[in-house]
């Protein structure tokens, strides 16, 4: 029996082979080496798995990045800074999202000259610790919801058996991911819509009109083909419904008087205040919340429209 020590070098390597050769060193006690095996092969199987993957399970990118001529770079790294002697092919599979927020990977959301690289293989060289998946977005000036698609890693078929894990736990407890989601934010224009005032005041027995309006527009002008339909909810404070005011509910279709558009920047809604004829109540208050109308905007407003402030405090003055 011959014991041979194998060095555990923590380097990701291919299968290695060495030769064990028997040599005659004692001529007195003759041994016929030729009658048996005088050489054999030793095989070293590397059990140091290489872990590769995305550093994050999601990334957020902005359409306007295209205006600078840059491509989006999503890094893939080797875990634990491990060295590898292997060069292998890694395949990126791009999967469109589902539902109303799905990015269209075959049409307007990406440049067509990049489409051939969206489902592709990249060489991961032995001297590289990271590579990047590159793509270019279309800055199309259309107002769009937050869009999403997924990139999934796989090994090129002929690279099987290399002891490579796609995604998993690192030594420090963090993780690498075999797939990641890409959220695309349309930042062509940013529009803020909100209450004109933070507070409003009304006497018992009256109706109060409170209004929202377009507060800020940055980037491109307000898109001419966008209509923002808003609804309201009342929220009890010291004052409560139905004793002190008539309840408003977005689910019941309590809408503002008009849509917010490029040509109409203001919309109002009225709330009736109850005169309960109770003396000594002092000043009471409740809140009115502005929300996207759930019928016209079931998935919320477009990603580049923001409601803020969303609540106004209505004070009710006791006249007795």
Coordinates of C-alpha atoms in Angstrom, one line a residue:
X1 CA 0.0 0.0 0.0
X2 CA 1.2 3.5 -0.9
X3 CA -0.3 6.6 0.7
X4 CA -0.1 9.7 -1.4
X5 CA -1.1 13.1 0.1
X6 CA -3.3 15.3 -2.1
X7 CA -3.2 19.1 -1.6
X8 CA -6.6 20.7 -1.1
X9 CA -5.8 24.0 -2.8
X10 CA -9.4 25.4 -3.0
X11 CA -8.9 26.1 -6.7
X12 CA -11.8 25.0 -9.0
X13 CA -10.0 22.6 -11.4
X14 CA -10.7 20.0 -14.0
X15 CA -10.0 16.3 -13.3
X16 CA -6.3 15.8 -12.9
X17 CA -4.3 12.6 -13.6
X18 CA -0.9 11.5 -12.4
X19 CA 1.1 8.3 -12.9
X20 CA 2.3 6.0 -10.1
X21 CA 5.4 4.0 -11.4
X22 CA 7.0 1.2 -9.5
X23 CA 10.8 1.1 -9.8
X24 CA 13.2 -1.7 -8.8
X25 CA 15.6 -0.5 -6.1
X26 CA 16.6 -3.8 -4.5
X27 CA 18.5 -6.1 -6.8
X28 CA 19.1 -8.8 -4.2
X29 CA 15.5 -9.7 -3.6
X30 CA 14.5 -9.8 -7.3
X31 CA 11.0 -9.0 -8.1
X32 CA 9.7 -9.5 -11.6
X33 CA 7.9 -6.2 -12.2
X34 CA 7.2 -7.2 -15.7
X35 CA 4.9 -10.0 -14.7
X36 CA 2.5 -7.7 -13.0
X37 CA 1.4 -4.1 -13.0
X38 CA 4.3 -1.7 -12.6
X39 CA 2.4 1.5 -13.3
X40 CA -1.1 2.9 -12.6
X41 CA -2.9 6.1 -13.0
X42 CA -4.1 8.3 -10.2
X43 CA -7.2 10.5 -10.7
X44 CA -7.8 13.6 -8.6
X45 CA -11.5 14.7 -8.7
X46 CA -11.9 18.3 -7.5
X47 CA -14.7 18.6 -5.1
X48 CA -14.4 22.4 -4.8
X49 CA -17.7 23.5 -6.3
X50 CA -17.6 26.8 -8.1
X51 CA -20.6 29.0 -7.1
X52 CA -21.6 31.7 -9.6
X53 CA -24.7 33.9 -9.8
X54 CA -26.2 37.3 -9.6
X55 CA -25.4 39.4 -6.6
X56 CA -29.0 40.6 -6.3
X57 CA -32.4 38.9 -7.0
X58 CA -33.7 42.1 -8.6
X59 CA -32.3 45.3 -10.2
X60 CA -34.0 48.6 -11.0
X61 CA -33.0 50.4 -14.2
X62 CA -34.3 53.6 -15.9
X63 CA -35.2 54.2 -19.5
X64 CA -33.3 57.5 -19.5
X65 CA -30.0 55.5 -19.3
X66 CA -30.3 55.1 -23.0
X67 CA -30.0 58.9 -23.5
X68 CA -26.4 58.6 -22.3
X69 CA -25.6 55.9 -24.8
X70 CA -24.9 53.4 -22.1
X71 CA -25.9 49.8 -21.9
X72 CA -27.4 48.3 -18.8
X73 CA -24.8 46.0 -17.1
X74 CA -26.0 43.2 -14.8
X75 CA -23.0 41.5 -13.1
X76 CA -22.5 37.8 -12.6
X77 CA -19.7 36.9 -10.2
X78 CA -17.8 33.9 -8.8
X79 CA -18.6 33.4 -5.2
X80 CA -16.1 33.7 -2.3
X81 CA -13.5 35.1 -4.7
X82 CA -12.7 31.6 -5.7
X83 CA -10.2 31.0 -8.4
X84 CA -11.0 28.7 -11.3
X85 CA -8.8 27.1 -13.9
X86 CA -11.7 26.5 -16.1
X87 CA -13.1 28.6 -19.0
X88 CA -16.8 27.7 -19.6
X89 CA -19.9 29.0 -21.4
X90 CA -22.7 30.5 -19.4
X91 CA -26.1 31.0 -21.0
X92 CA -28.5 33.9 -20.3
X93 CA -32.1 33.2 -20.8
X94 CA -34.4 36.2 -20.9
X95 CA -38.0 35.6 -19.8
X96 CA -40.7 38.1 -20.3
X97 CA -42.8 38.9 -17.2
X98 CA -46.5 38.1 -17.0
X99 CA -49.5 40.3 -16.6
X100 CA -49.9 44.1 -17.2
X101 CA -46.3 44.8 -16.1
X102 CA -44.6 42.5 -18.5
X103 CA -41.8 44.0 -20.5
X104 CA -42.0 43.2 -24.2
X105 CA -38.7 41.6 -24.9
X106 CA -39.4 41.2 -28.6
X107 CA -40.5 44.7 -29.6
X108 CA -40.3 48.2 -28.4
X109 CA -38.7 47.9 -25.0
X110 CA -35.3 46.8 -26.3
X111 CA -33.3 47.9 -29.3
X112 CA -33.6 45.3 -32.1
X113 CA -29.9 45.1 -32.7
X114 CA -29.5 43.9 -29.2
X115 CA -32.1 41.2 -29.4
X116 CA -29.7 38.6 -30.7
X117 CA -27.7 38.9 -27.6
X118 CA -30.6 38.7 -25.2
X119 CA -30.6 34.9 -25.3
X120 CA -27.0 34.2 -25.6
X121 CA -23.9 32.5 -24.2
X122 CA -20.9 34.3 -22.7
X123 CA -17.5 32.9 -22.0
X124 CA -16.5 33.0 -18.4
X125 CA -12.7 32.9 -18.5
X126 CA -10.5 31.4 -15.8
X127 CA -8.9 34.8 -15.0
X128 CA -12.3 36.6 -14.7
X129 CA -14.1 37.1 -11.4
X130 CA -17.1 38.6 -13.0
X131 CA -18.8 39.1 -16.3
X132 CA -21.8 41.3 -17.3
X133 CA -25.0 40.7 -19.1
X134 CA -25.5 43.7 -21.4
X135 CA -28.6 45.1 -23.0
X136 CA -29.9 48.5 -24.2
X137 CA -33.3 49.9 -23.5
X138 CA -35.5 51.9 -25.8
X139 CA -36.3 55.4 -24.5
X140 CA -39.5 55.5 -26.4
X141 CA -41.2 58.6 -24.8
X142 CA -44.4 56.6 -24.1
X143 CA -45.8 56.7 -20.6
X144 CA -45.6 53.2 -19.3
X145 CA -46.2 51.3 -16.1
X146 CA -43.3 49.7 -14.2
X147 CA -42.2 46.9 -16.4
X148 CA -40.4 43.7 -15.4
X149 CA -38.6 40.8 -17.0
X150 CA -36.3 38.0 -15.8
X151 CA -32.8 36.8 -16.6
X152 CA -32.1 33.2 -15.8
X153 CA -28.6 31.5 -15.8
X154 CA -27.8 28.1 -17.2
X155 CA -24.7 26.3 -18.2
X156 CA -24.1 25.6 -21.9
X157 CA -25.1 21.9 -22.4
X158 CA -21.6 20.7 -23.1
X159 CA -20.3 22.2 -19.8
X160 CA -22.1 19.7 -17.6
X161 CA -20.1 17.8 -15.0
X162 CA -17.8 20.7 -14.1
X163 CA -19.1 21.0 -10.5
X164 CA -20.5 24.4 -10.9
X165 CA -23.5 25.6 -8.9
X166 CA -25.8 28.3 -10.1
X167 CA -26.8 30.4 -7.1
X168 CA -26.6 29.4 -3.5
X169 CA -25.3 30.5 0.0
X170 CA -21.9 32.1 0.3
X171 CA -19.5 31.6 3.2
X172 CA -20.5 34.9 4.8
X173 CA -24.2 34.0 4.8
X174 CA -25.2 36.1 1.8
X175 CA -26.5 34.6 -1.4
X176 CA -25.9 34.5 -5.1
X177 CA -28.9 34.0 -7.3
X178 CA -29.5 31.8 -10.4
X179 CA -32.0 34.3 -11.7
X180 CA -32.8 38.0 -11.2
X181 CA -35.7 40.3 -12.0
X182 CA -35.2 43.6 -13.9
X183 CA -37.6 46.4 -13.2
X184 CA -37.7 49.1 -15.8
X185 CA -38.8 52.5 -14.6
X186 CA -40.2 54.9 -17.2
X187 CA -38.7 58.3 -16.2
X188 CA -39.6 60.2 -19.4
X189 CA -41.7 62.5 -17.3
X190 CA -42.4 62.7 -13.6
X191 CA -45.8 64.2 -12.5
X192 CA -46.8 64.9 -8.9
X193 CA -50.5 65.3 -8.2
X194 CA -51.7 66.2 -4.7
X195 CA -53.9 68.3 -2.5
X196 CA -53.7 72.1 -2.9
X197 CA -53.7 72.5 0.9
X198 CA -52.8 70.3 3.9
X199 CA -55.7 71.7 5.9
X200 CA -59.3 72.8 5.2
X201 CA -61.9 74.3 7.6
X202 CA -65.7 74.1 7.5
X203 CA -68.7 74.9 9.7
X204 CA -71.3 72.3 10.7
X205 CA -74.2 72.0 8.2
X206 CA -72.1 73.2 5.2
X207 CA -70.5 71.5 2.2
X208 CA -66.8 71.9 1.7
X209 CA -65.1 71.7 -1.7
X210 CA -61.5 70.4 -1.6
X211 CA -59.3 70.2 -4.6
X212 CA -56.2 68.4 -6.0
X213 CA -54.1 69.6 -8.8
X214 CA -50.9 68.9 -10.8
X215 CA -48.2 70.2 -8.5
X216 CA -45.0 69.5 -10.5
X217 CA -44.0 68.2 -14.0
X218 CA -40.4 67.4 -14.6
X219 CA -38.8 66.1 -17.8
X220 CA -41.1 66.1 -20.8
X221 CA -44.5 67.8 -20.7
X222 CA -47.6 66.2 -19.3
X223 CA -48.5 63.5 -21.8
X224 CA -51.5 64.6 -23.9
X225 CA -53.0 61.1 -24.1
X226 CA -53.0 60.4 -20.3
X227 CA -56.1 60.8 -18.1
X228 CA -55.8 60.4 -14.3
X229 CA -59.1 59.6 -12.7
X230 CA -59.1 60.1 -8.9
X231 CA -61.4 58.9 -6.1
X232 CA -61.7 59.8 -2.4
X233 CA -62.0 58.0 0.9
X234 CA -63.0 59.6 4.2
X235 CA -61.1 58.5 7.3
X236 CA -62.5 59.2 10.8
X237 CA -60.6 61.3 13.3
X238 CA -62.4 62.9 16.2
X239 CA -65.2 63.4 13.8
X240 CA -66.8 60.2 12.5
X241 CA -69.4 59.2 9.9
X242 CA -72.3 59.2 9.7
X243 CA -72.7 61.5 12.7
X244 CA -70.4 64.3 11.6
X245 CA -70.0 64.0 7.8
X246 CA -71.2 62.0 4.8
X247 CA -68.8 59.1 4.0
X248 CA -66.9 59.0 0.8
X249 CA -65.5 55.7 -0.7
X250 CA -63.5 55.0 -3.8
X251 CA -65.1 51.6 -4.0
X252 CA -68.5 53.3 -4.2
X253 CA -67.3 55.5 -7.1
X254 CA -66.9 58.8 -5.2
X255 CA -64.9 60.5 -7.9
X256 CA -63.4 63.9 -8.3
X257 CA -65.2 66.4 -10.5
X258 CA -62.8 66.0 -13.4
X259 CA -59.8 64.0 -14.7
X260 CA -56.3 65.4 -14.4
X261 CA -55.0 65.8 -17.9
X262 CA -52.5 67.9 -19.8
X263 CA -55.1 70.6 -20.2
X264 CA -56.9 70.2 -16.9
X265 CA -54.7 70.5 -13.9
X266 CA -57.3 70.8 -11.1
X267 CA -60.2 68.6 -9.9
X268 CA -62.4 68.9 -6.8
X269 CA -64.7 66.9 -4.7
X270 CA -67.3 68.0 -2.1
X271 CA -68.1 66.6 1.4
X272 CA -71.3 67.3 3.3
X273 CA -70.9 68.2 7.0
X274 CA -73.7 67.1 9.3
X275 CA -75.2 69.7 11.7
X276 CA -75.9 67.5 14.8
X277 CA -77.0 70.4 17.0
X278 CA -74.8 69.2 19.9
X279 CA -73.4 72.0 21.9
X280 CA -69.8 72.1 23.3
X281 CA -68.2 69.7 20.8
X282 CA -65.4 72.1 19.9
X283 CA -63.3 71.6 16.8
X284 CA -63.4 68.1 15.3
X285 CA -61.5 66.7 12.3
X286 CA -61.4 63.9 9.8
X287 CA -59.2 63.0 6.8
X288 CA -59.9 62.8 3.1
X289 CA -57.6 60.5 1.1
X290 CA -57.1 60.8 -2.6
X291 CA -56.5 57.5 -4.5
X292 CA -56.4 56.3 -8.1
X293 CA -59.9 55.3 -9.1
X294 CA -59.9 51.4 -8.9
X295 CA -62.1 51.1 -11.9
X296 CA -59.9 53.2 -14.3
X297 CA -56.6 52.4 -12.7
X298 CA -56.8 48.8 -11.3
X299 CA -53.0 48.5 -11.3
X300 CA -52.4 51.9 -9.9
X301 CA -51.1 55.0 -11.7
X302 CA -48.3 54.8 -14.2
X303 CA -44.9 54.5 -12.6
X304 CA -44.0 58.1 -13.3
X305 CA -47.1 59.6 -11.7
X306 CA -47.0 60.2 -8.0
X307 CA -49.8 61.2 -5.6
X308 CA -48.5 63.4 -2.8
X309 CA -49.7 64.6 -0.4
X310 CA -52.5 62.0 -0.3
X311 CA -54.3 63.2 2.8
X312 CA -56.0 66.5 3.8
X313 CA -57.2 67.3 7.3
X314 CA -60.7 68.7 7.4
X315 CA -61.6 70.7 10.5
X316 CA -65.2 71.0 11.5
X317 CA -66.1 74.1 13.6
X318 CA -68.9 73.8 16.1
X319 CA -71.2 76.8 15.6
X320 CA -73.2 76.3 18.8

